[in-house]
PDB file of C-alpha atoms in Angstrom:
ATOM      1  CA  MET A   1       0.000   0.000   0.000  1.00 51.00           C
ATOM      2  CA  ALA A   2       1.526   3.181  -1.095  1.00 53.00           C
ATOM      3  CA  ASP A   3      -0.910   5.494   0.702  1.00 61.00           C
ATOM      4  CA  SER A   4      -1.937   4.200   4.158  1.00 71.00           C
ATOM      5  CA  SER A   5      -3.823   7.288   5.301  1.00 82.00           C
ATOM      6  CA  VAL A   6      -7.488   6.615   6.056  1.00 83.00           C
ATOM      7  CA  ASP A   7     -10.192   9.236   5.949  1.00 89.00           C
ATOM      8  CA  ARG A   8     -11.827   8.552   9.346  1.00 91.00           C
ATOM      9  CA  ARG A   9     -14.740  10.920   8.753  1.00 94.00           C
ATOM     10  CA  LYS A  10     -15.701   9.088   5.593  1.00 94.00           C
ATOM     11  CA  ARG A  11     -15.393   5.708   7.315  1.00 94.00           C
ATOM     12  CA  HIS A  12     -17.502   6.903  10.260  1.00 96.00           C
ATOM     13  CA  PHE A  13     -20.176   8.192   7.876  1.00 96.00           C
ATOM     14  CA  LEU A  14     -20.242   4.931   5.912  1.00 96.00           C
ATOM     15  CA  VAL A  15     -20.546   2.836   9.083  1.00 96.00           C
ATOM     16  CA  ALA A  16     -23.356   5.060  10.406  1.00 97.00           C
ATOM     17  CA  ALA A  17     -25.220   5.054   7.075  1.00 98.00           C
ATOM     18  CA  THR A  18     -24.932   1.268   6.795  1.00 98.00           C
ATOM     19  CA  SER A  19     -26.190   0.842  10.377  1.00 97.00           C
ATOM     20  CA  VAL A  20     -29.196   3.083   9.757  1.00 98.00           C
ATOM     21  CA  ALA A  21     -30.025   1.291   6.499  1.00 98.00           C
ATOM     22  CA  GLY A  22     -29.788  -2.090   8.266  1.00 97.00           C
ATOM     23  CA  GLY A  23     -32.075  -0.906  11.068  1.00 97.00           C
ATOM     24  CA  VAL A  24     -34.677   0.396   8.623  1.00 97.00           C
ATOM     25  CA  ALA A  25     -34.527  -2.861   6.645  1.00 97.00           C
ATOM     26  CA  SER A  26     -34.949  -4.896   9.850  1.00 97.00           C
ATOM     27  CA  VAL A  27     -38.054  -2.934  10.829  1.00 97.00           C
ATOM     28  CA  ALA A  28     -39.443  -3.189   7.294  1.00 97.00           C
ATOM     29  CA  VAL A  29     -39.130  -6.985   7.459  1.00 96.00           C
ATOM     30  CA  ALA A  30     -40.320  -7.365  11.077  1.00 96.00           C
ATOM     31  CA  VAL A  31     -43.580  -5.386  10.810  1.00 95.00           C
ATOM     32  CA  PRO A  32     -45.313  -7.633   8.234  1.00 94.00           C
ATOM     33  CA  PHE A  33     -43.950 -10.743   9.948  1.00 94.00           C
ATOM     34  CA  VAL A  34     -45.391  -9.761  13.324  1.00 93.00           C
ATOM     35  CA  ALA A  35     -48.651  -8.622  11.717  1.00 91.00           C
ATOM     36  CA  SER A  36     -49.034 -12.036  10.065  1.00 91.00           C
ATOM     37  CA  MET A  37     -49.231 -13.641  13.516  1.00 90.00           C
ATOM     38  CA  ASN A  38     -52.532 -11.897  14.315  1.00 89.00           C
ATOM     39  CA  PRO A  39     -55.643 -14.000  13.698  1.00 84.00           C
ATOM     40  CA  SER A  40     -57.776 -13.158  10.692  1.00 84.00           C
ATOM     41  CA  ALA A  41     -61.238 -11.626  11.028  1.00 84.00           C
ATOM     42  CA  ARG A  42     -62.745 -14.983  10.121  1.00 82.00           C
ATOM     43  CA  ALA A  43     -60.847 -16.749  12.910  1.00 79.00           C
ATOM     44  CA  ARG A  44     -61.803 -14.062  15.418  1.00 79.00           C
ATOM     45  CA  ALA A  45     -65.467 -14.355  14.438  1.00 77.00           C
ATOM     46  CA  ALA A  46     -65.390 -18.141  14.731  1.00 77.00           C
ATOM     47  CA  GLY A  47     -64.025 -17.965  18.238  1.00 73.00           C
ATOM     48  CA  ALA A  48     -66.133 -15.064  19.443  1.00 72.00           C
ATOM     49  CA  PRO A  49     -67.008 -15.226  23.133  1.00 75.00           C
ATOM     50  CA  VAL A  50     -70.533 -16.093  24.150  1.00 76.00           C
ATOM     51  CA  GLU A  51     -72.218 -13.806  26.651  1.00 81.00           C
ATOM     52  CA  VAL A  52     -75.068 -15.155  28.748  1.00 81.00           C
ATOM     53  CA  ASP A  53     -77.262 -13.161  31.122  1.00 84.00           C
ATOM     54  CA  LEU A  54     -77.672 -15.362  34.202  1.00 82.00           C
ATOM     55  CA  SER A  55     -79.511 -12.745  36.250  1.00 85.00           C
ATOM     56  CA  LYS A  56     -82.927 -14.146  35.216  1.00 84.00           C
ATOM     57  CA  VAL A  57     -82.069 -17.786  35.917  1.00 82.00           C
ATOM     58  CA  GLU A  58     -83.972 -19.372  38.794  1.00 84.00           C
ATOM     59  CA  PRO A  59     -82.696 -22.372  40.799  1.00 82.00           C
ATOM     60  CA  GLY A  60     -83.494 -25.581  38.938  1.00 80.00           C
ATOM     61  CA  MET A  61     -84.028 -23.904  35.532  1.00 81.00           C
ATOM     62  CA  MET A  62     -82.650 -25.497  32.393  1.00 79.00           C
ATOM     63  CA  VAL A  63     -80.299 -23.209  30.465  1.00 80.00           C
ATOM     64  CA  THR A  64     -79.202 -23.782  26.862  1.00 81.00           C
ATOM     65  CA  VAL A  65     -76.521 -21.566  25.352  1.00 82.00           C
ATOM     66  CA  GLU A  66     -75.987 -21.620  21.605  1.00 81.00           C
ATOM     67  CA  TRP A  67     -72.825 -20.822  19.708  1.00 77.00           C
ATOM     68  CA  ARG A  68     -72.954 -20.764  15.914  1.00 75.00           C
ATOM     69  CA  GLY A  69     -76.399 -22.344  16.029  1.00 77.00           C
ATOM     70  CA  GLN A  70     -75.429 -25.336  18.178  1.00 79.00           C
ATOM     71  CA  PRO A  71     -75.887 -25.875  21.905  1.00 81.00           C
ATOM     72  CA  VAL A  72     -72.584 -25.817  23.756  1.00 72.00           C
ATOM     73  CA  VAL A  73     -73.757 -25.617  27.370  1.00 64.00           C
ATOM     74  CA  ARG A  74     -76.796 -27.474  28.519  1.00 56.00           C
ATOM     75  CA  SER A  75     -77.096 -27.790  32.218  1.00 54.00           C
ATOM     76  CA  SER A  76     -79.383 -27.302  35.121  1.00 54.00           C
ATOM     77  CA  ILE A  77     -78.283 -24.369  37.240  1.00 56.00           C
ATOM     78  CA  ALA A  78     -78.454 -25.131  40.937  1.00 56.00           C
ATOM     79  CA  LEU A  79     -77.976 -21.990  42.970  1.00 54.00           C
ATOM     80  CA  GLY A  80     -77.323 -22.714  46.613  1.00 52.00           C
ATOM     81  CA  LYS A  81     -78.227 -20.196  49.285  1.00 48.00           C
TER      82      LYS A  81
END
C-alpha cells in the first residue's frame, strides 16, 4: 500500500449510514412478519365469546346456550343459598 492514510470521517459516515439502512430494513421486514401472527377476522369471528345473562335464571331452571347455532352448554343451574 503506497498510501496508508485513512479518511476517518468518511469511514464513520459509511458505518453510520450502513447501520441506519440495516435498522430500517430490519423494521421493514419485522412489521409484516409480526402482523401475520394476528388472527384473521374470520378466525376471530369463529371464536367469538358467548355472553349469557344469568340474572334471570332461577334455581333448577334449564339453560341452553348456543354458539354458531349449536348448543354448547346445557345444564341445570343449581344456585345454593
